[in-house]
C-alpha atoms as a PDB file:
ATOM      1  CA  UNK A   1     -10.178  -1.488 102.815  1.00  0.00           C
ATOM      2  CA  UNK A   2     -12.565   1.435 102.073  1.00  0.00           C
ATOM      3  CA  UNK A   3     -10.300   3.942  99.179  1.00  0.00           C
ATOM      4  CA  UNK A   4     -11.835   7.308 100.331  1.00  0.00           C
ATOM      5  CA  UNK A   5      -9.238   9.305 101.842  1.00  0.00           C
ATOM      6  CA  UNK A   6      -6.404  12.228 100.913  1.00  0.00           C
ATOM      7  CA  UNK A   7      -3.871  10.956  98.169  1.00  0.00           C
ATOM      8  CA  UNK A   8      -0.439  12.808  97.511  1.00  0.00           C
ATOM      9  CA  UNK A   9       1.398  13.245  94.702  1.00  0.00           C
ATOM     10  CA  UNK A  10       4.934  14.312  95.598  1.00  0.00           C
ATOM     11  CA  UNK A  11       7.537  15.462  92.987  1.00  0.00           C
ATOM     12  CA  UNK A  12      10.586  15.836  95.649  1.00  0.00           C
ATOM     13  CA  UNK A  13      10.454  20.024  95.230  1.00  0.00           C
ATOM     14  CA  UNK A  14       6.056  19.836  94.912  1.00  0.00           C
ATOM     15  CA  UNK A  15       3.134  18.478  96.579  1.00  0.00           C
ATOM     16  CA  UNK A  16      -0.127  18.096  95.228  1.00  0.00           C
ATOM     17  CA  UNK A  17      -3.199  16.456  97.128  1.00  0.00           C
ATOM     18  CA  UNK A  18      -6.521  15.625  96.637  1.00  0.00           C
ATOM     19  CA  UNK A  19      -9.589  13.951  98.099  1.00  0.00           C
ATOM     20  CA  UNK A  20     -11.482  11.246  96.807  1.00  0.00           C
ATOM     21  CA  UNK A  21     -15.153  10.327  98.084  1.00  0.00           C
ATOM     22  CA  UNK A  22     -16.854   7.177  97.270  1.00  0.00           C
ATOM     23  CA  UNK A  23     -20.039   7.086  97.310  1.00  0.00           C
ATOM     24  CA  UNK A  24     -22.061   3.791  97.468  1.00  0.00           C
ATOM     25  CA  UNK A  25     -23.870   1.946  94.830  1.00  0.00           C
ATOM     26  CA  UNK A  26     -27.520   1.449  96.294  1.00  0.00           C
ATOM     27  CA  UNK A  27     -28.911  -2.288  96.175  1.00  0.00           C
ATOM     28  CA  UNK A  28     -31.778  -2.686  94.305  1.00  0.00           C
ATOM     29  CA  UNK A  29     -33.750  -5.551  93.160  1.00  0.00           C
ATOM     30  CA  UNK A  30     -33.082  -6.856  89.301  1.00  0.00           C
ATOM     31  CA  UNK A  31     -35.708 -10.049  89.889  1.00  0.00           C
ATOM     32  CA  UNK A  32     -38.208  -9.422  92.647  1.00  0.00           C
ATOM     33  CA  UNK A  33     -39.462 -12.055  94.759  1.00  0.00           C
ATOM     34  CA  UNK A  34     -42.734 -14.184  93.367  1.00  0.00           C
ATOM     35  CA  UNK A  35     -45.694 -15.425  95.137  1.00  0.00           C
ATOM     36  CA  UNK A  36     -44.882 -19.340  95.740  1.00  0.00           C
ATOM     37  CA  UNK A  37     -47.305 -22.283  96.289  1.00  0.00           C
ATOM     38  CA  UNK A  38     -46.608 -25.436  97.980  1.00  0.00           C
ATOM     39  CA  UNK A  39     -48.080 -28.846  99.439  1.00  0.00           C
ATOM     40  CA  UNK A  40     -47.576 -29.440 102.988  1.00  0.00           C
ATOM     41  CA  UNK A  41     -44.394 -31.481 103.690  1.00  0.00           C
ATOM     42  CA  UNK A  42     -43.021 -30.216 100.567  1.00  0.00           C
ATOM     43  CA  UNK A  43     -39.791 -27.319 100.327  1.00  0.00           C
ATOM     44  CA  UNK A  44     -40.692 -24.113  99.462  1.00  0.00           C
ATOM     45  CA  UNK A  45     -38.206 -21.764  97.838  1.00  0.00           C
ATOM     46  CA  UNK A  46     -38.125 -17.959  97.124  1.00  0.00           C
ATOM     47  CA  UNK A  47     -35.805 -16.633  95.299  1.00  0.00           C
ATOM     48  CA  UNK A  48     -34.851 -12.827  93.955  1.00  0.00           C
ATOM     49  CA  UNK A  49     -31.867 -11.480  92.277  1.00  0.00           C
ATOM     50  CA  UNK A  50     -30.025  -7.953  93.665  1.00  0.00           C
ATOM     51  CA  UNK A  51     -27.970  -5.389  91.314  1.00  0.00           C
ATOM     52  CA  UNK A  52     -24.995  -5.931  93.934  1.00  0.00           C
ATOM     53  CA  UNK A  53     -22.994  -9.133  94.793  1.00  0.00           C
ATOM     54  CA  UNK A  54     -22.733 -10.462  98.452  1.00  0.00           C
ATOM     55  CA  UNK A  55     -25.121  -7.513  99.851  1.00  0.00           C
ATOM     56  CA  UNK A  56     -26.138  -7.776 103.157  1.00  0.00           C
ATOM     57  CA  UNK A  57     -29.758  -8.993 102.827  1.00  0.00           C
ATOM     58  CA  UNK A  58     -32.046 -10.070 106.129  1.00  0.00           C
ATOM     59  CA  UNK A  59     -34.753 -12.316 105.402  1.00  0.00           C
ATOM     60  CA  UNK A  60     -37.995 -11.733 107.613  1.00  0.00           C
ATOM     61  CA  UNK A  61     -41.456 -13.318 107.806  1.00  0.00           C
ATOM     62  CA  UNK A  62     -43.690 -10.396 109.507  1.00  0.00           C
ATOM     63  CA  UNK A  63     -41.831  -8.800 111.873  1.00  0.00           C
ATOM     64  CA  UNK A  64     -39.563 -12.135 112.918  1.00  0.00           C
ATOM     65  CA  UNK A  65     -36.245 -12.361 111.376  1.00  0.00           C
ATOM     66  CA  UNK A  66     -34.848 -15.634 109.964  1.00  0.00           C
ATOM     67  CA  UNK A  67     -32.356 -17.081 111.007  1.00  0.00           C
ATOM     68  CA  UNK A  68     -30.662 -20.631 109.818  1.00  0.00           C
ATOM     69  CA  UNK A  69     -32.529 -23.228 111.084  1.00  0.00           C
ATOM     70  CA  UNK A  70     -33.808 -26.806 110.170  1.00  0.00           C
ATOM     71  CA  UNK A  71     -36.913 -24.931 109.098  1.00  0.00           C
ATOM     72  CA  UNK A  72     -34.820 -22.614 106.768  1.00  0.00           C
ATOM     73  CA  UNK A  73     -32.080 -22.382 104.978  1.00  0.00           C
ATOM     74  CA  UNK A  74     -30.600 -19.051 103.316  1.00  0.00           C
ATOM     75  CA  UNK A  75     -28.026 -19.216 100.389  1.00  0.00           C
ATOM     76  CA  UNK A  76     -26.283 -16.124  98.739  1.00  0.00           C
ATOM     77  CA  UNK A  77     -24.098 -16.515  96.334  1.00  0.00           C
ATOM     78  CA  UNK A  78     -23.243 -13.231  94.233  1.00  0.00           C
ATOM     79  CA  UNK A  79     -26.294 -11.758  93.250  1.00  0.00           C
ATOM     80  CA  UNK A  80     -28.652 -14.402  93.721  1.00  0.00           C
ATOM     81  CA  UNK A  81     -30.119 -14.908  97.251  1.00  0.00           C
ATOM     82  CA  UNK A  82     -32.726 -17.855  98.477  1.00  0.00           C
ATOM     83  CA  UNK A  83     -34.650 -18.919 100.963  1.00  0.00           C
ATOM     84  CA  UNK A  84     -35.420 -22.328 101.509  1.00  0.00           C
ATOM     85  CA  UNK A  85     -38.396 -23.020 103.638  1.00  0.00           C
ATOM     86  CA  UNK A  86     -38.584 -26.746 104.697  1.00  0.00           C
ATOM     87  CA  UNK A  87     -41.338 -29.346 105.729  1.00  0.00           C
ATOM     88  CA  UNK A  88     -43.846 -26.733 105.104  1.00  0.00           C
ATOM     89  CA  UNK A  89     -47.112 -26.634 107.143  1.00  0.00           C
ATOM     90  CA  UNK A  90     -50.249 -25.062 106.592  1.00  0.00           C
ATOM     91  CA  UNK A  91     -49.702 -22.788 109.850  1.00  0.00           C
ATOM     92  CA  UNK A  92     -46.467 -21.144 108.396  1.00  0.00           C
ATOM     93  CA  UNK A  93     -48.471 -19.340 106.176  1.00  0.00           C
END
């Protein structure tokens, strides 16, 4: 429930209002993302860290967006987000 919006305070013989405006935090990166090197067959993981808990983040390799697969697997959990890339293979580079 978003708390921007008119608030009243109300004495009974006086009104007074007022308007609050909330402006949002941007997300921004605290750890960025590293370069990561891995044998075929082998898991890769990247990892970075945001300035915002549970952000909406969209993992993308090129243009093609991830989605939750056998071939990856995306955890978030408050800050930290990861990608797991499995069974690597020289052509998903």
């Amino acid at each position: 429930k978003a708390d921007a919006g008119e608030y009243l305070c109300d004495t009974g013989d006086q009104q007074s209002t007022a308007a609050v405006l909330v402006k949002a935090v941007p997300v921004l990166f605290k750890h960025w993302l590293k370069n990561e090197e891995v044998e075929e067959g082998r898991t890769a993981v990247l990892h970075c860290e945001l300035t915002k808990p549970n952000a909406p983040v969209e993992w993308r390799k090129g243009d093609k967006v991830l989605q939750p697969s056998d071939k990856y697997e995306i955890r978030q959990e408050g800050t930290c987000v990861e990608l797991f890339i499995y069974d690597a293979d020289a052509q998903d580079a």
